[in-house]
Amino acid sequence: MSLEQMDKQKRKKVLIINDPLQYGGSDLVAVRLQQHLDPDKFECVYCLRHDEIGPMESQVAQSGVRILHQPDTACSYIKSYFFYKRLLKKEPFDIVHCHLLFYSGIALFAAKRCGVEKRVAHAHFSQPMRKIRNPVIRFVKSLYHVVMRGFVSFVSTDIIGCSQAAGEYLAGRRGFRRKGTVLNNGIVTKQYYLNETVRQNVRASLGLNHKIVLGHCGQLHDVKNQMFLLDVFHSFHRRYENSALILVGDGQDRQQLERRIEQLQLSKCAHILGFRNDVPQLLMAMDCFVFPSIHEGFPLTLVEAQAAQLPCVVSDTITPTVKLTEALQFASIEAQPEEWVKKIETALRIDRHTISRDRVVEDFDIARVCKKLEQIYLRK
């Protein structure tokens, strides 16, 4: 047996189950964790739900990581169970790490039946993505959540939450207390250190010289409350005509948001940039980060914004533990846009260079976060 074959035998084989890899959010968390695991200890393979090719997939594949797809025709709960069971029988894995919230229960049940020793469910959200108005559907959905919390807790060996609330949303309070670990959303902190040359170059490339730039990163989805953000910017722009808004991200609400930008006559100063792979540089170009989400788990984008020494104004529905610097302020999503404008004005008076990144580096640097994940993978 060659040395290379012996090394492969020593490594733990990890199956990462996820949706198509988009830039940002939980997909970016999953990819960063995989990329910073010790390659001498772990060999990773992705299994992505659906046939869709996400924008990050080619980047991951180029790094030499193997990617499998669960076809659209095999994505019902019953078909999913048999799909994962066939996969795990054909190719043994030591660890299955699933990022699909309650759907994780199906994949991890198959893993349990196939004798996989380490089965990890990873929670990235603390509430449902959409509010359900129909009381019957809401009751059925609530019942489903109760059943699946117990099921996920039963089939998992470990439950990871990006926050305590996210872990309890996935596995229930008792389940998370028994099997849970809070694992911070890690970033490569050195990439976000404020660089004035980069800042000025990005602003020039976007035509934002001499502008007050408000920014936002996130999937274009109603839970992110970007319609309200446009109302806030509309009020702000009436006071400061030399202002601009950049929205980094894409999603199902894009056309609706573009129509709203036209209605508010903001087309020359509010820009949707789509998915980008230069988020650290874009954060440097901003003057204030505005994040009015209706709810979140522990948003990665707020870790990134604070790592870039960017003053932030965020909704008070987000966990208070997201405050990593003194330059983050909370505002009520029940408040009028003018109240948010006042908070933004306060934020703009802060000198970014005085904002300390110490806590971000200490608690959220990806190298430290991955060491903790490796301990979870290896513990009995």
Short mmCIF file of C-alpha atoms in Angstrom, two decimals:
data_model
loop_
_atom_site.label_atom_id
_atom_site.label_comp_id
_atom_site.label_asym_id
_atom_site.label_seq_id
_atom_site.Cartn_x
_atom_site.Cartn_y
_atom_site.Cartn_z
CA MET A 1 0.00 0.00 0.00
CA SER A 2 1.38 3.44 -0.97
CA LEU A 3 1.89 6.28 1.55
CA GLU A 4 -0.86 8.24 -0.21
CA GLN A 5 -3.32 5.36 0.23
CA MET A 6 -2.34 5.02 3.90
CA ASP A 7 -2.93 8.76 4.44
CA LYS A 8 -6.36 8.48 2.84
CA GLN A 9 -7.25 5.60 5.13
CA LYS A 10 -6.37 7.70 8.18
CA ARG A 11 -8.57 10.60 7.11
CA LYS A 12 -12.20 10.86 8.16
CA LYS A 13 -14.55 11.00 5.18
CA VAL A 14 -17.19 13.75 5.48
CA LEU A 15 -20.38 14.03 3.41
CA ILE A 16 -21.66 17.63 3.42
CA ILE A 17 -25.34 17.88 2.46
CA ASN A 18 -26.54 21.29 1.34
CA ASP A 19 -28.68 23.21 -1.14
CA PRO A 20 -27.08 24.60 -4.35
CA LEU A 21 -24.15 26.80 -3.36
CA GLN A 22 -25.10 30.48 -3.50
CA TYR A 23 -22.86 33.36 -2.47
CA GLY A 24 -23.67 34.33 1.10
CA GLY A 25 -25.64 33.02 4.06
CA SER A 26 -25.58 29.41 5.20
CA ASP A 27 -24.08 28.19 1.90
CA LEU A 28 -21.04 30.40 2.39
CA VAL A 29 -20.74 29.19 6.00
CA ALA A 30 -20.73 25.56 4.83
CA VAL A 31 -18.09 26.22 2.16
CA ARG A 32 -15.81 28.20 4.47
CA LEU A 33 -15.94 25.47 7.10
CA GLN A 34 -15.07 22.82 4.51
CA GLN A 35 -12.23 24.88 3.03
CA HIS A 36 -10.56 25.39 6.40
CA LEU A 37 -10.79 21.86 7.77
CA ASP A 38 -7.41 20.15 8.10
CA PRO A 39 -7.02 18.22 4.79
CA ASP A 40 -4.70 15.74 6.52
CA LYS A 41 -7.55 14.73 8.84
CA PHE A 42 -10.67 15.08 6.68
CA GLU A 43 -11.72 14.32 3.11
CA CYS A 44 -14.90 16.18 2.15
CA VAL A 45 -17.54 15.37 -0.48
CA TYR A 46 -20.61 17.53 -1.19
CA CYS A 47 -24.07 16.22 -1.97
CA LEU A 48 -26.20 19.14 -3.16
CA ARG A 49 -29.97 18.92 -3.32
CA HIS A 50 -31.50 19.56 -6.78
CA ASP A 51 -29.95 19.68 -10.26
CA GLU A 52 -29.31 23.43 -10.07
CA ILE A 53 -25.68 24.56 -10.31
CA GLY A 54 -25.11 27.36 -7.80
CA PRO A 55 -22.66 30.22 -8.50
CA MET A 56 -20.11 28.96 -5.93
CA GLU A 57 -20.05 25.38 -7.21
CA SER A 58 -17.37 25.84 -9.88
CA GLN A 59 -15.08 27.54 -7.35
CA VAL A 60 -15.46 24.62 -4.93
CA ALA A 61 -15.00 22.02 -7.69
CA GLN A 62 -11.81 23.73 -8.90
CA SER A 63 -10.31 23.22 -5.44
CA GLY A 64 -10.49 19.47 -6.06
CA VAL A 65 -13.49 18.69 -3.85
CA ARG A 66 -15.93 16.17 -5.31
CA ILE A 67 -19.54 17.32 -5.75
CA LEU A 68 -22.56 15.04 -6.14
CA HIS A 69 -26.13 16.12 -6.90
CA GLN A 70 -29.41 14.78 -5.60
CA PRO A 71 -31.65 15.05 -8.68
CA ASP A 72 -34.90 17.02 -8.60
CA THR A 73 -36.79 13.77 -9.19
CA ALA A 74 -35.49 12.36 -5.87
CA CYS A 75 -36.19 15.29 -3.53
CA SER A 76 -39.45 14.21 -1.89
CA TYR A 77 -39.01 12.99 1.68
CA ILE A 78 -39.47 9.29 0.88
CA LYS A 79 -37.34 9.38 -2.27
CA SER A 80 -34.69 11.39 -0.42
CA TYR A 81 -34.42 8.75 2.28
CA PHE A 82 -33.80 5.99 -0.28
CA PHE A 83 -31.44 8.22 -2.29
CA TYR A 84 -29.21 8.86 0.74
CA LYS A 85 -29.43 5.24 1.85
CA ARG A 86 -28.22 4.01 -1.56
CA LEU A 87 -25.44 6.61 -1.59
CA LEU A 88 -24.20 5.72 1.90
CA LYS A 89 -24.35 1.98 1.21
CA LYS A 90 -22.37 2.42 -1.99
CA GLU A 91 -19.76 4.78 -0.51
CA PRO A 92 -19.09 4.63 3.25
CA PHE A 93 -18.65 7.91 5.16
CA ASP A 94 -17.46 8.51 8.72
CA ILE A 95 -19.36 11.79 9.13
CA VAL A 96 -22.53 13.24 7.59
CA HIS A 97 -22.95 16.99 8.14
CA CYS A 98 -26.31 18.34 6.99
CA HIS A 99 -27.22 22.04 6.57
CA LEU A 100 -30.88 21.58 5.53
CA LEU A 101 -32.75 22.48 8.75
CA PHE A 102 -35.66 20.04 9.38
CA TYR A 103 -34.98 18.22 6.12
CA SER A 104 -31.72 17.13 7.79
CA GLY A 105 -33.74 14.53 9.68
CA ILE A 106 -34.34 12.53 6.49
CA ALA A 107 -30.68 12.43 5.45
CA LEU A 108 -29.46 11.70 8.97
CA PHE A 109 -32.04 8.94 9.45
CA ALA A 110 -30.62 7.24 6.35
CA ALA A 111 -27.11 7.80 7.77
CA LYS A 112 -28.14 6.25 11.10
CA ARG A 113 -29.60 3.21 9.35
CA CYS A 114 -26.36 2.84 7.36
CA GLY A 115 -24.23 2.89 10.50
CA VAL A 116 -22.60 6.32 10.07
CA GLU A 117 -21.08 7.06 13.48
CA LYS A 118 -21.11 10.89 13.42
CA ARG A 119 -24.31 12.58 12.23
CA VAL A 120 -24.39 16.38 12.47
CA ALA A 121 -27.41 18.65 11.95
CA HIS A 122 -26.49 22.33 11.53
CA ALA A 123 -29.01 25.12 12.21
CA HIS A 124 -28.63 28.53 10.56
CA PHE A 125 -32.09 30.02 11.23
CA SER A 126 -34.02 30.81 14.40
CA GLN A 127 -37.47 31.28 12.81
CA PRO A 128 -39.28 30.26 9.61
CA MET A 129 -38.33 32.19 6.48
CA ARG A 130 -41.94 33.14 5.74
CA LYS A 131 -44.87 34.07 7.95
CA ILE A 132 -47.95 31.95 7.23
CA ARG A 133 -51.27 33.79 7.41
CA ASN A 134 -53.63 30.84 6.86
CA PRO A 135 -54.37 29.45 10.38
CA VAL A 136 -54.87 25.86 9.16
CA ILE A 137 -51.60 25.80 7.25
CA ARG A 138 -49.88 27.52 10.19
CA PHE A 139 -51.17 24.82 12.57
CA VAL A 140 -50.04 22.00 10.25
CA LYS A 141 -46.62 23.64 9.85
CA SER A 142 -46.27 24.06 13.62
CA LEU A 143 -47.14 20.40 14.13
CA TYR A 144 -44.57 19.44 11.49
CA HIS A 145 -41.92 21.49 13.32
CA VAL A 146 -42.69 19.79 16.64
CA VAL A 147 -42.44 16.32 15.09
CA MET A 148 -39.27 17.10 13.14
CA ARG A 149 -37.52 18.67 16.14
CA GLY A 150 -37.90 15.40 18.00
CA PHE A 151 -36.89 13.40 14.93
CA VAL A 152 -33.76 15.48 14.20
CA SER A 153 -32.74 15.20 17.85
CA PHE A 154 -33.23 11.41 17.71
CA VAL A 155 -31.24 10.72 14.52
CA SER A 156 -28.37 13.19 15.17
CA THR A 157 -25.32 12.56 17.29
CA ASP A 158 -24.54 16.29 17.36
CA ILE A 159 -26.56 19.46 16.72
CA ILE A 160 -24.80 22.69 15.80
CA GLY A 161 -26.44 26.10 15.98
CA CYS A 162 -25.01 29.40 14.78
CA SER A 163 -26.69 30.71 17.94
CA GLN A 164 -28.52 29.22 20.92
CA ALA A 165 -31.84 30.30 19.39
CA ALA A 166 -31.04 28.65 16.05
CA GLY A 167 -30.05 25.38 17.72
CA GLU A 168 -33.23 25.33 19.80
CA TYR A 169 -35.35 26.13 16.75
CA LEU A 170 -34.00 23.03 15.00
CA ALA A 171 -33.89 20.53 17.88
CA GLY A 172 -35.97 22.03 20.67
CA ARG A 173 -34.64 23.27 24.00
CA ARG A 174 -34.19 19.80 25.47
CA GLY A 175 -32.64 18.33 22.32
CA PHE A 176 -30.15 21.15 21.95
CA ARG A 177 -29.26 21.00 25.64
CA ARG A 178 -28.44 17.28 25.27
CA LYS A 179 -26.58 17.30 21.96
CA GLY A 180 -26.03 20.92 21.00
CA THR A 181 -23.03 23.18 20.47
CA VAL A 182 -23.03 26.83 19.43
CA LEU A 183 -20.55 27.26 16.57
CA ASN A 184 -19.98 30.82 15.44
CA ASN A 185 -20.20 31.68 11.74
CA GLY A 186 -16.52 32.03 10.91
CA ILE A 187 -14.88 34.40 8.43
CA VAL A 188 -11.34 35.01 7.20
CA THR A 189 -10.97 38.12 9.37
CA LYS A 190 -7.76 39.41 7.75
CA GLN A 191 -9.62 39.89 4.44
CA TYR A 192 -11.90 42.53 6.02
CA TYR A 193 -9.36 44.85 7.62
CA LEU A 194 -10.16 48.37 6.43
CA ASN A 195 -7.82 49.44 3.62
CA GLU A 196 -8.26 53.04 2.44
CA THR A 197 -6.70 52.39 -0.98
CA VAL A 198 -9.09 49.51 -1.66
CA ARG A 199 -11.99 51.59 -0.35
CA GLN A 200 -11.30 54.48 -2.71
CA ASN A 201 -10.70 52.20 -5.72
CA VAL A 202 -14.00 50.36 -5.23
CA ARG A 203 -15.92 53.60 -4.74
CA ALA A 204 -14.40 54.99 -7.93
CA SER A 205 -15.25 51.83 -9.90
CA LEU A 206 -18.89 52.07 -8.80
CA GLY A 207 -19.15 55.82 -9.41
CA LEU A 208 -19.53 56.54 -5.69
CA ASN A 209 -16.80 59.13 -5.16
CA HIS A 210 -17.86 61.89 -2.75
CA LYS A 211 -21.07 59.98 -1.90
CA ILE A 212 -22.48 58.92 1.47
CA VAL A 213 -22.84 55.20 0.81
CA LEU A 214 -25.36 53.09 2.72
CA GLY A 215 -24.99 49.37 2.15
CA HIS A 216 -26.73 46.07 2.67
CA CYS A 217 -25.81 42.44 1.93
CA GLY A 218 -28.27 39.57 1.85
CA GLN A 219 -30.60 37.41 -0.15
CA LEU A 220 -33.37 39.49 -1.74
CA HIS A 221 -36.21 37.98 0.26
CA ASP A 222 -39.10 39.46 2.22
CA VAL A 223 -37.65 38.23 5.54
CA LYS A 224 -34.71 40.60 4.93
CA ASN A 225 -37.19 43.52 4.84
CA GLN A 226 -35.51 45.31 1.93
CA MET A 227 -38.74 47.10 0.97
CA PHE A 228 -38.54 48.90 4.30
CA LEU A 229 -34.85 49.56 3.66
CA LEU A 230 -35.79 51.38 0.44
CA ASP A 231 -38.25 53.52 2.40
CA VAL A 232 -35.50 54.34 4.90
CA PHE A 233 -33.11 55.29 2.12
CA HIS A 234 -35.80 57.38 0.42
CA SER A 235 -36.14 59.42 3.62
CA PHE A 236 -32.36 59.64 4.00
CA HIS A 237 -31.85 60.70 0.38
CA ARG A 238 -34.32 63.57 0.75
CA ARG A 239 -31.96 65.01 3.39
CA TYR A 240 -28.69 64.02 1.73
CA GLU A 241 -28.86 64.23 -2.05
CA ASN A 242 -25.24 63.09 -2.38
CA SER A 243 -26.12 59.66 -0.93
CA ALA A 244 -26.27 56.23 -2.53
CA LEU A 245 -27.51 52.77 -1.56
CA ILE A 246 -25.94 49.50 -2.71
CA LEU A 247 -27.68 46.16 -2.21
CA VAL A 248 -25.36 43.16 -2.54
CA GLY A 249 -27.23 39.94 -3.25
CA ASP A 250 -29.94 38.43 -5.38
CA GLY A 251 -33.14 36.48 -4.93
CA GLN A 252 -36.82 36.10 -5.62
CA ASP A 253 -37.75 39.68 -4.65
CA ARG A 254 -35.34 41.38 -7.07
CA GLN A 255 -37.91 42.48 -9.67
CA GLN A 256 -40.27 43.74 -6.98
CA LEU A 257 -37.45 45.77 -5.42
CA GLU A 258 -36.39 47.16 -8.80
CA ARG A 259 -39.97 48.33 -9.42
CA ARG A 260 -40.04 49.97 -6.00
CA ILE A 261 -36.75 51.77 -6.74
CA GLU A 262 -38.33 53.19 -9.90
CA GLN A 263 -41.51 54.22 -8.05
CA LEU A 264 -39.44 56.12 -5.48
CA GLN A 265 -37.38 57.71 -8.29
CA LEU A 266 -34.15 56.32 -6.85
CA SER A 267 -32.83 54.62 -9.99
CA LYS A 268 -29.76 56.88 -10.17
CA CYS A 269 -28.70 56.31 -6.57
CA ALA A 270 -29.98 52.87 -5.43
CA HIS A 271 -28.21 49.92 -7.04
CA ILE A 272 -28.72 46.15 -6.81
CA LEU A 273 -25.34 44.55 -7.49
CA GLY A 274 -26.39 40.88 -7.42
CA PHE A 275 -24.20 38.10 -6.06
CA ARG A 276 -20.59 39.22 -5.66
CA ASN A 277 -17.36 37.50 -4.66
CA ASP A 278 -15.72 40.75 -3.50
CA VAL A 279 -17.88 41.39 -0.42
CA PRO A 280 -14.96 42.42 1.86
CA GLN A 281 -13.97 45.16 -0.60
CA LEU A 282 -17.58 46.33 -1.02
CA LEU A 283 -17.97 46.60 2.76
CA MET A 284 -14.87 48.80 2.86
CA ALA A 285 -16.51 51.08 0.27
CA MET A 286 -19.63 51.61 2.41
CA ASP A 287 -20.09 54.27 5.10
CA CYS A 288 -22.91 52.60 7.06
CA PHE A 289 -24.42 49.12 6.97
CA VAL A 290 -28.22 48.93 7.32
CA PHE A 291 -29.87 45.60 8.11
CA PRO A 292 -33.62 45.70 8.93
CA SER A 293 -34.36 41.94 8.87
CA ILE A 294 -37.61 40.69 10.35
CA HIS A 295 -35.69 37.82 11.96
CA GLU A 296 -32.35 36.02 11.67
CA GLY A 297 -30.30 33.29 13.33
CA PHE A 298 -26.86 34.87 13.72
CA PRO A 299 -26.32 36.70 10.43
CA LEU A 300 -22.91 36.11 8.88
CA THR A 301 -23.11 39.41 7.04
CA LEU A 302 -23.15 41.34 10.33
CA VAL A 303 -19.97 39.57 11.42
CA GLU A 304 -18.42 40.59 8.09
CA ALA A 305 -19.59 44.20 8.37
CA GLN A 306 -18.16 44.57 11.87
CA ALA A 307 -14.91 42.90 10.78
CA ALA A 308 -14.68 45.69 8.17
CA GLN A 309 -14.99 48.28 10.99
CA LEU A 310 -18.29 49.44 9.52
CA PRO A 311 -20.92 51.24 11.66
CA CYS A 312 -24.16 49.22 11.58
CA VAL A 313 -27.85 49.95 12.17
CA VAL A 314 -29.81 46.70 12.54
CA SER A 315 -33.29 45.61 13.56
CA ASP A 316 -34.00 44.86 17.20
CA THR A 317 -35.45 41.45 16.27
CA ILE A 318 -31.91 40.11 15.83
CA THR A 319 -30.19 38.51 18.81
CA PRO A 320 -28.33 41.08 20.98
CA THR A 321 -25.28 38.80 20.89
CA VAL A 322 -24.65 39.99 17.32
CA LYS A 323 -23.25 43.23 18.77
CA LEU A 324 -19.48 42.70 18.49
CA THR A 325 -18.41 46.37 18.37
CA GLU A 326 -19.67 49.57 19.94
CA ALA A 327 -20.51 50.85 16.46
CA LEU A 328 -23.56 48.59 16.06
CA GLN A 329 -26.94 50.13 16.98
CA PHE A 330 -30.35 48.48 17.17
CA ALA A 331 -33.52 50.07 15.79
CA SER A 332 -37.12 48.90 15.96
CA ILE A 333 -38.66 47.51 12.78
CA GLU A 334 -41.92 48.99 14.09
CA ALA A 335 -40.39 52.48 13.94
CA GLN A 336 -40.93 54.92 11.09
CA PRO A 337 -38.14 55.31 8.48
CA GLU A 338 -37.25 58.72 9.97
CA GLU A 339 -36.22 57.02 13.23
CA TRP A 340 -33.83 54.79 11.30
CA VAL A 341 -32.46 57.86 9.52
CA LYS A 342 -31.58 59.39 12.91
CA LYS A 343 -29.71 56.21 13.88
CA ILE A 344 -27.84 56.26 10.57
CA GLU A 345 -26.86 59.89 11.11
CA THR A 346 -25.42 58.93 14.51
CA ALA A 347 -23.54 56.01 12.93
CA LEU A 348 -22.01 58.24 10.26
CA ARG A 349 -20.38 60.41 12.92
CA ILE A 350 -18.25 57.45 14.09
CA ASP A 351 -14.63 57.33 12.93
CA ARG A 352 -14.27 53.81 11.49
CA HIS A 353 -10.58 53.67 12.27
CA THR A 354 -11.36 53.80 16.00
CA ILE A 355 -13.64 50.73 15.89
CA SER A 356 -11.99 47.73 17.54
CA ARG A 357 -12.10 44.36 15.72
CA ASP A 358 -10.66 42.43 18.67
CA ARG A 359 -13.80 40.48 19.57
CA VAL A 360 -14.55 39.63 15.94
CA VAL A 361 -11.05 38.21 15.48
CA GLU A 362 -11.10 36.35 18.80
CA ASP A 363 -14.50 34.67 18.41
CA PHE A 364 -15.17 34.50 14.66
CA ASP A 365 -11.90 33.89 12.85
CA ILE A 366 -12.47 30.84 10.65
CA ALA A 367 -9.31 29.05 11.82
CA ARG A 368 -10.52 29.07 15.44
CA VAL A 369 -14.07 28.11 14.47
CA CYS A 370 -12.81 25.17 12.40
CA LYS A 371 -10.71 23.85 15.28
CA LYS A 372 -13.93 23.64 17.29
CA LEU A 373 -15.72 21.86 14.42
CA GLU A 374 -12.88 19.35 14.15
CA GLN A 375 -13.26 18.61 17.86
CA ILE A 376 -16.99 17.94 17.29
CA TYR A 377 -16.18 15.61 14.39
CA LEU A 378 -13.58 13.63 16.36
CA ARG A 379 -15.19 13.34 19.78
CA LYS A 380 -16.86 10.07 20.68
#
